[in-house]
Coordinates of C-alpha atoms in Angstrom, one line a residue:
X1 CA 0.0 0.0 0.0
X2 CA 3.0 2.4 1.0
X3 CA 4.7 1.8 -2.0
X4 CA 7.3 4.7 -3.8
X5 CA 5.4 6.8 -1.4
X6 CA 7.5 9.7 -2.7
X7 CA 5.5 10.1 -5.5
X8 CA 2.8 10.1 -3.6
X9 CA 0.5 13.0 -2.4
X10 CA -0.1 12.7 1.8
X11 CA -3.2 14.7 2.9
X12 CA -3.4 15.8 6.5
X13 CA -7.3 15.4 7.3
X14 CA -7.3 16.0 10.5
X15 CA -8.3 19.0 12.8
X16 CA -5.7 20.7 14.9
X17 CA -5.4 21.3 18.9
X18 CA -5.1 24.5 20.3
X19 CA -6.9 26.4 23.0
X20 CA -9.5 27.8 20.5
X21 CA -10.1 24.2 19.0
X22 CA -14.2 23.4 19.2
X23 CA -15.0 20.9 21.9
X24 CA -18.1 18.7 22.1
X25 CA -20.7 20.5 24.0
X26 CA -19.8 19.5 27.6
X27 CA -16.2 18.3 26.7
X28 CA -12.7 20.0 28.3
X29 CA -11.5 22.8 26.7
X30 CA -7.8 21.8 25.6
X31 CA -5.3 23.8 27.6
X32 CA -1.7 24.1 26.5
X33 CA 1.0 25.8 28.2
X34 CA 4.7 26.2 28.2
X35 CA 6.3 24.8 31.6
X36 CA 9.9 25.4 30.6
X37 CA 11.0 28.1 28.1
X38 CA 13.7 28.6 25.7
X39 CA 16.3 30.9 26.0
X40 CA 15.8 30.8 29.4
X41 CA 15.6 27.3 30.1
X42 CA 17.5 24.0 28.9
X43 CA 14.7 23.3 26.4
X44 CA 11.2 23.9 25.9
X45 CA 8.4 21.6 27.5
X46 CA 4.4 21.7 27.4
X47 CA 1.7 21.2 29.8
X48 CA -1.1 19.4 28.2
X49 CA -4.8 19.4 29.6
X50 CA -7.5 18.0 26.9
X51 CA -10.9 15.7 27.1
X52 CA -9.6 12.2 25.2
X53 CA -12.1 13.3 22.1
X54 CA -10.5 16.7 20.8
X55 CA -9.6 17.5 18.0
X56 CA -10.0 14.7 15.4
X57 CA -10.1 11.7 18.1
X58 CA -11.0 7.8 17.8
X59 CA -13.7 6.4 20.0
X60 CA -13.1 3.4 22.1
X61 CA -15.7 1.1 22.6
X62 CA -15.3 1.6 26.8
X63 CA -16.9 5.4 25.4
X64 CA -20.5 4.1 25.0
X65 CA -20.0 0.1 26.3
X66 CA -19.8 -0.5 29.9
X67 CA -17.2 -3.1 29.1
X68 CA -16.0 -2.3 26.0
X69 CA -12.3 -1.8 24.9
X70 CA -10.4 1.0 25.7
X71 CA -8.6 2.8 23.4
X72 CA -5.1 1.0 23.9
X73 CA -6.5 -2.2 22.9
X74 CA -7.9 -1.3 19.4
X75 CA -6.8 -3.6 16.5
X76 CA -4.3 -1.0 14.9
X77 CA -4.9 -3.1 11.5
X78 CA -8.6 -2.0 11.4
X79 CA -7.1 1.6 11.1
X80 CA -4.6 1.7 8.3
X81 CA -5.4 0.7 5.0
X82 CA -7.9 1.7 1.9
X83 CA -10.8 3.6 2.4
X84 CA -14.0 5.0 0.3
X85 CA -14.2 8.7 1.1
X86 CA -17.8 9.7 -0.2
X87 CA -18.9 13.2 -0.4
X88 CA -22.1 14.1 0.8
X89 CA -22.1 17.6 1.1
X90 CA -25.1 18.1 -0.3
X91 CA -27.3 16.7 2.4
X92 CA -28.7 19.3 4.5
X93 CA -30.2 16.8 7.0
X94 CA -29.7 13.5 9.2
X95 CA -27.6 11.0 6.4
X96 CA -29.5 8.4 6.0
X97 CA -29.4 4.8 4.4
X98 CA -31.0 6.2 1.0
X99 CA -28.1 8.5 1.0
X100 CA -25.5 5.9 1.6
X101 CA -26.6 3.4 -0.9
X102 CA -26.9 6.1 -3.7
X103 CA -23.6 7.0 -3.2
X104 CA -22.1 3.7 -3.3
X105 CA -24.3 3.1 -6.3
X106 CA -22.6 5.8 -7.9
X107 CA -19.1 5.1 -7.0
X108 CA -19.3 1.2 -7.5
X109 CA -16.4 0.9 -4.7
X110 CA -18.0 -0.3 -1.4
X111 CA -17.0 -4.0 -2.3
X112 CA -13.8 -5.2 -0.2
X113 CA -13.1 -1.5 1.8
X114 CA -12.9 -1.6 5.2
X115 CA -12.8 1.8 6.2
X116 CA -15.6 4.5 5.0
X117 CA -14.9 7.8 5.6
X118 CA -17.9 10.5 5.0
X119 CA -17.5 14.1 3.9
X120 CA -20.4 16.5 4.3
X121 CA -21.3 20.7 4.9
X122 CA -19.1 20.3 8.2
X123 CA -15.5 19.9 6.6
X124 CA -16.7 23.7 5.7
X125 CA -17.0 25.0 9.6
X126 CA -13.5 23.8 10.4
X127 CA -12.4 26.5 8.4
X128 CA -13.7 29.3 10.9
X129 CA -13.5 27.6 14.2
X130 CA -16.1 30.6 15.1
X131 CA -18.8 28.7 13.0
X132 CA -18.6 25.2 14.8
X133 CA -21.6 24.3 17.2
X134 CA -23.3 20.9 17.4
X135 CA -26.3 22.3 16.4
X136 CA -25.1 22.9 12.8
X137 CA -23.7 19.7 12.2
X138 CA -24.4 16.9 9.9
X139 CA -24.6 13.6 11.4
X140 CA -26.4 9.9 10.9
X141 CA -29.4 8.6 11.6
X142 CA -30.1 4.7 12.7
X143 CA -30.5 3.5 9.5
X144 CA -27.1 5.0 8.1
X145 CA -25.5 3.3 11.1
X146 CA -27.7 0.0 9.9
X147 CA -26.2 0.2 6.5
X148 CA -22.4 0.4 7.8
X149 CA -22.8 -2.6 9.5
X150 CA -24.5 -4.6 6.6
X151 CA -21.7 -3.6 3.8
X152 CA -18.6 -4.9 6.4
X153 CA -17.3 -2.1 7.4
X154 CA -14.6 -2.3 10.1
X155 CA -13.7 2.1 10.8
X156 CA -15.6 4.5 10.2
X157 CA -15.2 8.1 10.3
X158 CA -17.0 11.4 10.2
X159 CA -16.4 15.5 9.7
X160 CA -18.2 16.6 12.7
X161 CA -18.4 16.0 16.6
X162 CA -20.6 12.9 16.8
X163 CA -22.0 10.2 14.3
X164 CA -25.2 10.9 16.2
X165 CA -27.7 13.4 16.0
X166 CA -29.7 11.9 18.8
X167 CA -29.2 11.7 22.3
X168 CA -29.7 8.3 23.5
X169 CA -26.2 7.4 20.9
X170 CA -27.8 4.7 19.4
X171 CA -25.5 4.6 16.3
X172 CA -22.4 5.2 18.3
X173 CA -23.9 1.9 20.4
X174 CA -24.7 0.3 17.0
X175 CA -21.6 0.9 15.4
X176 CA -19.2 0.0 18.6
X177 CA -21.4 -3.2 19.5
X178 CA -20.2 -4.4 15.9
X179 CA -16.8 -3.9 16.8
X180 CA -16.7 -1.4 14.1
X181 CA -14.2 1.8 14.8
X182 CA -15.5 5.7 15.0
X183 CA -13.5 8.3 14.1
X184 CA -14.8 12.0 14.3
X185 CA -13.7 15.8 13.5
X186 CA -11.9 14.6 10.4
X187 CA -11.5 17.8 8.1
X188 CA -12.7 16.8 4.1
X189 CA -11.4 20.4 2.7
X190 CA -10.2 20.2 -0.8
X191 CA -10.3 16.3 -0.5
X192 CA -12.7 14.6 -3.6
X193 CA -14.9 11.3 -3.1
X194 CA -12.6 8.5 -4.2
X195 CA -10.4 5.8 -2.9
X196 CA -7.1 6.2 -1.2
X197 CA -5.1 4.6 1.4
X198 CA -5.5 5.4 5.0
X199 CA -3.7 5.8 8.7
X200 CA -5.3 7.0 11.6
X201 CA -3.5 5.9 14.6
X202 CA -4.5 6.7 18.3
X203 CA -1.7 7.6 21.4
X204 CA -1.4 4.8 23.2
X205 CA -3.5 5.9 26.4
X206 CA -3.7 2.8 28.9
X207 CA -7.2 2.4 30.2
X208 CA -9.0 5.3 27.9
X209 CA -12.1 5.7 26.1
X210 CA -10.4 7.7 23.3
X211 CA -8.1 9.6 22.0
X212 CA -6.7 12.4 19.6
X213 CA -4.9 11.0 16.4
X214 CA -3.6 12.2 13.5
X215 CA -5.3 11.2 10.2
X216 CA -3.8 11.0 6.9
X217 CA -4.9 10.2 3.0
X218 CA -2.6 8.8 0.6
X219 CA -3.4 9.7 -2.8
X220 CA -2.4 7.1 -5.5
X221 CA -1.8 9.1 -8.7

C-alpha cells in the first residue's frame, strides 16, 4: 500500500489542537501551556490538559460500552489501509441509508473497503472555528449506522463532533457493538470522493475511552 510513497501525495485530514479548538458541548477545553522556556531554560516543555475526544479523536468502545475496549486495545490493522471517502455535502439533514446506498451506487467501490470515511457541509465550519456548534452539524441517523454494519465495514469516520444526531447514541452503540471503529472531526477540505489509502492511529493511552490522532490520506496518482 505504501509503495514509492514519494510520488505520492499525503493529505493531513485532521483538525488541529489548540486552546481555540471546538470541543463537544460538555467536553474540556484543551489547555496548552509552556512549563519550561527557551532561552531561558535547557529546552522547551508543554503542559497538556485535553478531554480524550479533541480535535479529530477515535472512539473506544469503553466510550458508549460499559465493558468495552479502551482505546489502547484497538486492533491497529482496522485503522490503516484503503478507504472510500464519499462526499455528501449536499445533504442538509440527518444522512440516511437512501443516502449511503446512492452514493455507493454511484461510486461502484463499497466491495472489499474496510474503512468508510464520510464528507459532508461540516469539513466547511473547520475553516472558521467561530462557525462550529453541534447544532449545525451533519450527522447519521439509525438506518445509516444499519447500512455500515450490513456492507462490512470495520472504521468508520465522520467530519463533525458525533455520528449521532440523537441523544440516546444509538448509532455510536450500533456501530461499537459491531466492533466497528469511529472516528470524528476529520476535516474533508479540498479532498474529492474516491479511494485512497488510510492511517489513523491513536496515542497509546492505557485504560482510555479515546483519543486524539492524527489522520492521513494517501493519494495514489
Amino acid at each position: 500500500m505504501f509503495e514509492n510513497t514519494a510520488t505520492k501525495k499525503v493529505i493531513d485530514i485532521s483538525v488541529g489542537i489548540s486552546s481555540s479548538t471546538p470541543v463537544y458541548p460538555g467536553d474540556p477545553v484543551p489547555d496548552i501551556k509552556k512549563v519550561y522556556c527557551l532561552p531561558d531554560d535547557r529546552a522547551s516543555v508543554s503542559s497538556i490538559s485535553m478531554g480524550s475526544h479533541t480535535g479529530t479523536h477515535i472512539d473506544a468502545p469503553s466510550h458508549i460500552l460499559e465493558d468495552g475496549k479502551s482505546v489502547d486495545s484497538l486492533s491497529l490493522d482496522t485503522l490503516i489501509g484503503n478507504a472510500l471517502v464519499v462526499d455528501l455535502s449536499d445533504v442538509s439533514e440527518t444522512i440516511k441509508k437512501s443516502d449511503l446506498e446512492n452514493i455507493f451506487n454511484k461510486l461502484d467501490a463499497a466491495e472489499n473497503l474496510d474503512i468508510l470515511l464520510i464528507k459532508t457541509q461540516n469539513s466547511n465550519l473547520w475553516n472558521d472555528f467561530s462557525t462550529v456548534g453541534m447544532e449545525s452539524m451533519i450527522s447519521l441517523d439509525k438506518s445509516a449506522g444499519e447500512c455500515i454494519v450490513e456492507n462490512g465495514f470495520k472504521t468508520v469516520g465522520i467530519d463533525g463532533f458525533s455520528v449521532d444526531v440523537e441523544p440516546d447514541l444509538e448509532v455510536h452503540r450500533l456501530l461499537l457493538e459491531n466492533e466497528i471503529n469511529i472516528i470524528e472531526c476529520l476535516n474533508f477540505n479540498g479532498v474529492s470522493d474516491g479511494t485512497y489509502s488510510f492511517v489513523c492511529l491513536p496515542i497509546k493511552m492505557e485504560g482510555c475511552d479515546g483519543s486524539p490522532a492524527r489522520a492521513i490520506l494517501i493519494n495514489n496518482p
